[in-house]
PDB file of C-alpha atoms in Angstrom:
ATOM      1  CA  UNK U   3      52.519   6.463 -16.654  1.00  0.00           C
ATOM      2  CA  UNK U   4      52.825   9.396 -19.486  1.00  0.00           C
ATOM      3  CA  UNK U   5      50.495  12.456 -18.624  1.00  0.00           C
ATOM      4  CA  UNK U   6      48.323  11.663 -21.794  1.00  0.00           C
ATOM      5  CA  UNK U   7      47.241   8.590 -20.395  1.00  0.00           C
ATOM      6  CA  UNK U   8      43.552   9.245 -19.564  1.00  0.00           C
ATOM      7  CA  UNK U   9      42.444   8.802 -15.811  1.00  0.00           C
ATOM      8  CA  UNK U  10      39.918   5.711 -14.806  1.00  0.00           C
ATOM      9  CA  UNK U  11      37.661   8.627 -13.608  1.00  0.00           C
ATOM     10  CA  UNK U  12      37.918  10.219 -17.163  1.00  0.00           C
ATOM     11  CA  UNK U  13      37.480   6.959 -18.960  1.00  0.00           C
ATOM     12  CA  UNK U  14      34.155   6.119 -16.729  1.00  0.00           C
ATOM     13  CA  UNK U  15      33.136   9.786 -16.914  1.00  0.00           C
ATOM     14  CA  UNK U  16      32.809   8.895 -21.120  1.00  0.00           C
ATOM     15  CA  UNK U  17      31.356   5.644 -20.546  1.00  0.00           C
ATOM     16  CA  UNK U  18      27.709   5.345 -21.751  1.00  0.00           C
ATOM     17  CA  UNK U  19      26.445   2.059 -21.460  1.00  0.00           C
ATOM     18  CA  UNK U  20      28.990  -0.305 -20.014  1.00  0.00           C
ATOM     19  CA  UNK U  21      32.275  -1.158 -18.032  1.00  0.00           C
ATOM     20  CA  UNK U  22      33.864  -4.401 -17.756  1.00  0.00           C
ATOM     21  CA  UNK U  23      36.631  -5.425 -15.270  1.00  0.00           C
ATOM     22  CA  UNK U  24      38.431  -8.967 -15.824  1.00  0.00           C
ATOM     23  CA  UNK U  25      40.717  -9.842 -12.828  1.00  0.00           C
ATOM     24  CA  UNK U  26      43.424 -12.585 -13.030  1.00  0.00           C
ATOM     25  CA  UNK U  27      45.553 -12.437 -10.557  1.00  0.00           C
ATOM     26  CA  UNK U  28      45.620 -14.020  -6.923  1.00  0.00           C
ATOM     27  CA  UNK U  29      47.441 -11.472  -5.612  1.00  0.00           C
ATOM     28  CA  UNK U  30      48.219  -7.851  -6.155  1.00  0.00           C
ATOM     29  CA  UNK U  31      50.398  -5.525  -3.798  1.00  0.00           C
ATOM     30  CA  UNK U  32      49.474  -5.344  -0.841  1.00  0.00           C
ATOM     31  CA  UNK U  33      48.032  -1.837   0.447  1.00  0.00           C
ATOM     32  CA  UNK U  34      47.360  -0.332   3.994  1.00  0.00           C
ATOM     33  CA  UNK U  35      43.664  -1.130   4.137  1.00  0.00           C
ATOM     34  CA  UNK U  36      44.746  -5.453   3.519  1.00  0.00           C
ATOM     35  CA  UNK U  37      47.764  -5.310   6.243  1.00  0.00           C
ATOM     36  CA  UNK U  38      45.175  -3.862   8.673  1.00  0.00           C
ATOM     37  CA  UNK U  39      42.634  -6.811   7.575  1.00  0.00           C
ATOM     38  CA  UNK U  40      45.390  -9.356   8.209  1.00  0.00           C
ATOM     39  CA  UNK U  41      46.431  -7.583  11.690  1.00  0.00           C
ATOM     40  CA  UNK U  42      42.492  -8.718  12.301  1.00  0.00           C
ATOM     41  CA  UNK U  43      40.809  -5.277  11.475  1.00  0.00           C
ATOM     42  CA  UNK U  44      37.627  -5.309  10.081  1.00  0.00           C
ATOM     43  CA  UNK U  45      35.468  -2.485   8.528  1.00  0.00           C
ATOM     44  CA  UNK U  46      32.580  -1.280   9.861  1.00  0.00           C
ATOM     45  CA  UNK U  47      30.034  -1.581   7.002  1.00  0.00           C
ATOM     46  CA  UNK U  48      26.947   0.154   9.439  1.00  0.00           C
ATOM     47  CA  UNK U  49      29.547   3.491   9.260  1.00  0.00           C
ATOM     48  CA  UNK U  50      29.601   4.598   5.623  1.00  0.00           C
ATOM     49  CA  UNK U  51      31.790   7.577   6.198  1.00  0.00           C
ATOM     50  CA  UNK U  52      34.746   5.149   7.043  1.00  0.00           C
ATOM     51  CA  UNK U  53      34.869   3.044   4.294  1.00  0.00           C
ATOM     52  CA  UNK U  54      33.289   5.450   1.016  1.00  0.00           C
ATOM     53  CA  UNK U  55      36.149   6.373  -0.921  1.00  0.00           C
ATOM     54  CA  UNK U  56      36.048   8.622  -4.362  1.00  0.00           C
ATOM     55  CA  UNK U  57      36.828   5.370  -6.319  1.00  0.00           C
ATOM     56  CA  UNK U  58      33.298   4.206  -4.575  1.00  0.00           C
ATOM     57  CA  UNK U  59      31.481   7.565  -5.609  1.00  0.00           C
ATOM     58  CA  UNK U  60      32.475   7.320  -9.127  1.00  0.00           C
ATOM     59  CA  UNK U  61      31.051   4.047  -9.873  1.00  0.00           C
ATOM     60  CA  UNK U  62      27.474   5.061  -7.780  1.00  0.00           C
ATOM     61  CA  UNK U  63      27.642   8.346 -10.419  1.00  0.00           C
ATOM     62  CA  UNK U  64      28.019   5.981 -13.098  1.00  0.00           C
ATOM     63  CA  UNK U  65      25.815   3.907 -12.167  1.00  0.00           C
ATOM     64  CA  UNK U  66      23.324   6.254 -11.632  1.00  0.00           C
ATOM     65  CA  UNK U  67      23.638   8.015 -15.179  1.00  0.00           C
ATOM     66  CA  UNK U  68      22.963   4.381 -16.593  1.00  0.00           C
ATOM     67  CA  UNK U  69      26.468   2.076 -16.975  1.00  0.00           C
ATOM     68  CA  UNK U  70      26.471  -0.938 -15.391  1.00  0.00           C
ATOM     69  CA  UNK U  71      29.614  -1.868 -14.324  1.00  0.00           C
ATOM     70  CA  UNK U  72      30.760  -5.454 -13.943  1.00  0.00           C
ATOM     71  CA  UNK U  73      33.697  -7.325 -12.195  1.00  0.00           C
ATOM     72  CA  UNK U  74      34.778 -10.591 -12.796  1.00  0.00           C
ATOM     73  CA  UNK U  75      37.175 -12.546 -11.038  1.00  0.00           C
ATOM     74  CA  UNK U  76      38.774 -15.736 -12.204  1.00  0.00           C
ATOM     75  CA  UNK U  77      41.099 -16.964  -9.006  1.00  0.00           C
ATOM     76  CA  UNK U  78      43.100 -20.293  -8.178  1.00  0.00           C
ATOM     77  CA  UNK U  79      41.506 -22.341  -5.020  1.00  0.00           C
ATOM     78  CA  UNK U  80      42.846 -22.792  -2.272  1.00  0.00           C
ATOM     79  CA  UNK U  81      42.180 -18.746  -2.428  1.00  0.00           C
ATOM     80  CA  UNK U  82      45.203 -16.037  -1.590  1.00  0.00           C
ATOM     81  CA  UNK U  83      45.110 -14.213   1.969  1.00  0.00           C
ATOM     82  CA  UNK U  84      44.699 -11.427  -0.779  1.00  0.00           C
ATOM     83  CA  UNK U  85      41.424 -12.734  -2.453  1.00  0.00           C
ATOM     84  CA  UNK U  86      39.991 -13.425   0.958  1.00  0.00           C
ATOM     85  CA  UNK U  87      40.657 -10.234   1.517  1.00  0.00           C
ATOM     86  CA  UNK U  88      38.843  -8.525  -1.527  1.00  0.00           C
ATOM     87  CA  UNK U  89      35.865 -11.208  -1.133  1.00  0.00           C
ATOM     88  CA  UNK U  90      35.755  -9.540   2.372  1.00  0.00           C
ATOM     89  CA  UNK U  91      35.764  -6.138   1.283  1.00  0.00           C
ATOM     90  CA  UNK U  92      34.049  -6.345  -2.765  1.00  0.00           C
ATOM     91  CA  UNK U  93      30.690  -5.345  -0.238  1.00  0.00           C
ATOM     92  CA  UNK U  94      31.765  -1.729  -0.840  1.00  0.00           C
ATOM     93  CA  UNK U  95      31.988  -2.486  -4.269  1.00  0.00           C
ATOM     94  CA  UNK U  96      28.485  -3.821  -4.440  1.00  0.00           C
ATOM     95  CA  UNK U  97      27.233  -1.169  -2.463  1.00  0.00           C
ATOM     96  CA  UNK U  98      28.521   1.169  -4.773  1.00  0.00           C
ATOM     97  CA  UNK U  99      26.313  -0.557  -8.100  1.00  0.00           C
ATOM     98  CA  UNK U 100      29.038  -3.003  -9.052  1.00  0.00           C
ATOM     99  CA  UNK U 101      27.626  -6.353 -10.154  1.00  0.00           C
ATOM    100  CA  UNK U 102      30.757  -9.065  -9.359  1.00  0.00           C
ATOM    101  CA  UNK U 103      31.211 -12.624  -9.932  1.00  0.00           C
ATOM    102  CA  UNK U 104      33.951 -14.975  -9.335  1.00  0.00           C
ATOM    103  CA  UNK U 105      35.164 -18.134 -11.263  1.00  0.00           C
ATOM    104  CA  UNK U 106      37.616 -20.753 -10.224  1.00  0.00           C
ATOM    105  CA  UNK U 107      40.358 -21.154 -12.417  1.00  0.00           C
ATOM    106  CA  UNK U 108      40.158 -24.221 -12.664  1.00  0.00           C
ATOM    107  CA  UNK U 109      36.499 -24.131 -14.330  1.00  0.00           C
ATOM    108  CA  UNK U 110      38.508 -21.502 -16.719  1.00  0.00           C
ATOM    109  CA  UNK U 111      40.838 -24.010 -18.378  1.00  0.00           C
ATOM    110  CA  UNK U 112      38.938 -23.748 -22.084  1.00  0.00           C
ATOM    111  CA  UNK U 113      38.281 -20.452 -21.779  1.00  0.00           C
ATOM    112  CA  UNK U 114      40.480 -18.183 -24.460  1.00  0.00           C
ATOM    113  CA  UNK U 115      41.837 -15.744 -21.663  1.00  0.00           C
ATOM    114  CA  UNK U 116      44.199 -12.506 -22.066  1.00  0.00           C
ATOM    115  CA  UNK U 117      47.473 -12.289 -20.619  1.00  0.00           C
ATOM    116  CA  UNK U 118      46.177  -9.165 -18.218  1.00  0.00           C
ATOM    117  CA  UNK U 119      43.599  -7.414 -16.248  1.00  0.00           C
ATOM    118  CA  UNK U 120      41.811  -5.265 -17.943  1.00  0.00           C
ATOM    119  CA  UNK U 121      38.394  -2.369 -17.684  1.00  0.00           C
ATOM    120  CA  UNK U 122      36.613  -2.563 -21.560  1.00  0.00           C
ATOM    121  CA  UNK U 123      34.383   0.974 -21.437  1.00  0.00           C
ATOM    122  CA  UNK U 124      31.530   0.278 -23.950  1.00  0.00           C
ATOM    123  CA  UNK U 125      32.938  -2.516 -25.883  1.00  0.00           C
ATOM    124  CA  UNK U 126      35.228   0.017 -27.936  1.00  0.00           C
ATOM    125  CA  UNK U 127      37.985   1.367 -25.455  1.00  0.00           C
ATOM    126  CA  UNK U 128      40.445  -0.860 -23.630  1.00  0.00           C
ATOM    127  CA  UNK U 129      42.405   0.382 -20.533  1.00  0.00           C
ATOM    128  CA  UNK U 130      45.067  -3.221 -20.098  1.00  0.00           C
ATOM    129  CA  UNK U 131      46.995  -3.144 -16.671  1.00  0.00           C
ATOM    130  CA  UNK U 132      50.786  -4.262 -16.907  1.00  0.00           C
ATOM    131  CA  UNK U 133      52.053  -5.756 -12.933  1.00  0.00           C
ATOM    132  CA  UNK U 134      55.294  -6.697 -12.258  1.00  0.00           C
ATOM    133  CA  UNK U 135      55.373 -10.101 -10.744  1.00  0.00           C
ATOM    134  CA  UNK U 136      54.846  -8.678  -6.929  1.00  0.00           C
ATOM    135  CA  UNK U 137      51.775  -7.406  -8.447  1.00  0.00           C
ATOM    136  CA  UNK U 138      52.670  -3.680  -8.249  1.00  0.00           C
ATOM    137  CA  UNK U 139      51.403  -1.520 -11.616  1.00  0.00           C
ATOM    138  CA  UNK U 140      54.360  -0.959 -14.156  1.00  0.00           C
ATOM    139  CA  UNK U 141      51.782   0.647 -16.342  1.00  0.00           C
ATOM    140  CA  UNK U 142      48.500   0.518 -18.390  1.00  0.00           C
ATOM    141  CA  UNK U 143      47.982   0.940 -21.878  1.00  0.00           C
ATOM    142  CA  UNK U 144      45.074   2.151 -23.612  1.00  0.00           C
ATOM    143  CA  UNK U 145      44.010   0.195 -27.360  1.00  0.00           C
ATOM    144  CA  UNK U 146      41.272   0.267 -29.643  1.00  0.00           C
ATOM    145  CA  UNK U 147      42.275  -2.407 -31.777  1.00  0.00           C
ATOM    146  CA  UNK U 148      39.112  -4.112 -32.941  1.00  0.00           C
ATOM    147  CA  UNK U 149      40.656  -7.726 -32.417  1.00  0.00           C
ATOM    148  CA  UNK U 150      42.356  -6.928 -28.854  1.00  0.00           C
ATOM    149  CA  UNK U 151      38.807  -5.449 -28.125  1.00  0.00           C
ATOM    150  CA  UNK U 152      37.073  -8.840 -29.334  1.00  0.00           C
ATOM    151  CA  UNK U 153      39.554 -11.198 -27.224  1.00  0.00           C
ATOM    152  CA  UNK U 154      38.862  -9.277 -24.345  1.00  0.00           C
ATOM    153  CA  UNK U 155      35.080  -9.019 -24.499  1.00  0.00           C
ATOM    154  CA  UNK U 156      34.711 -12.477 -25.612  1.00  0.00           C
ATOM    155  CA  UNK U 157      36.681 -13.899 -22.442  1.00  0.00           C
ATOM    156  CA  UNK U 158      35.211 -11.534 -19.942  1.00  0.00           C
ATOM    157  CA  UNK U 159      31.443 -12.476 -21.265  1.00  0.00           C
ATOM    158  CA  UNK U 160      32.189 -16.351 -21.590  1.00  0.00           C
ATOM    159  CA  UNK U 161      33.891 -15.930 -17.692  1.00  0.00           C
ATOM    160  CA  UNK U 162      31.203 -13.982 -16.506  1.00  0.00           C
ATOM    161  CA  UNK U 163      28.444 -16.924 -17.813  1.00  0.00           C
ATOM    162  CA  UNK U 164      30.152 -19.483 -16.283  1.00  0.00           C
ATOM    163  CA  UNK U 165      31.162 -17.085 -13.136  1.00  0.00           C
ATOM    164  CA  UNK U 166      29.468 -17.673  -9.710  1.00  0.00           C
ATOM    165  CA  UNK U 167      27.389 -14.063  -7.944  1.00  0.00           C
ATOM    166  CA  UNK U 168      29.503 -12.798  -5.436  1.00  0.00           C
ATOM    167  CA  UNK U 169      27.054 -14.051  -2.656  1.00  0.00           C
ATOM    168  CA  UNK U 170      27.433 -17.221  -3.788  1.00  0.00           C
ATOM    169  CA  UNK U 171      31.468 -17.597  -3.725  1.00  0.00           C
ATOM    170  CA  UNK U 172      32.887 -18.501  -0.467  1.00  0.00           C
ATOM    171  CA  UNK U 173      36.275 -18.399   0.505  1.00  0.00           C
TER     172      UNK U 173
END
């Protein structure tokens, strides 16, 4: 990633209202904390200390100063291993003021929907996330084009109507 691309934690830190997060994949790369939930290890949400991370802090900051921050999930059923896995763990993100919902792709079908993932910070900055097909990050790119802007918002609003409250979803 070039060293002018801004940081998430930048990006949220000039956020003033809101920050959107459409997810489409059913997998990503796997990472230590998912191996250990497949070897059968399981967090303890009672001890905060073990599971906060800084990722966790910054969205309870923003939250706190006034952005609400959603996540919205469109996935394939039968879900991944992997989506079990971040059903299983999205508590932290609740916990931290994250409001997430989840839609099955197959209730997505006439929904205009981007190519990638993607955060939209106050409906005028767009931070797109490039994978490779193993789901590892080749890079983001950062747009403001007004009609990239409108595709994005429009599909992450119409997913997030028809999306179901995290509570709600079971895997």
């Amino acid at each position: 990633m070039p060293s002018s691309m801004p940081s998430f934690a930048e990006l949220l830190g000039k956020c003033e209202r809101s920050a959107v997060h459409l997810e489409l994949r059913d997998s990503y790369a796997p990472t230590d904390r998912f191996e250990a939930w497949r070897r059968g290890e399981r967090i303890d949400w009672e001890d905060h200390a073990s599971w906060w991370h800084p990722y966790d802090q910054l969205i309870a900051d923003s939250v706190t100063r006034g952005v609400v921050i959603r996540r919205a999930r469109v996935v394939s059923e039968p879900v991944t291993d992997y989506i079990r896995w971040e059903h299983y763990v999205t508590r932290g993100n609740i916990t931290a003021g994250e409001q997430v919902r989840w839609l099955s792709r197959r209730r997505s079908t006439d929904i205009p929907l981007p190519g990638n993932d993607f955060w939209l910070f106050d409906d005028r900055l767009l931070r797109v996330h490039h994978f490779s097909g193993d789901g590892q990050v080749v890079e983001d790119e950062i747009t403001q084009e007004p009609r990239t802007i409108r595709l994005c918002s429009t599909a992450f609003e119409a997913v997030w109507e028809r999306a179901v409250p995290h509570h709600l979803f079971h895997v």
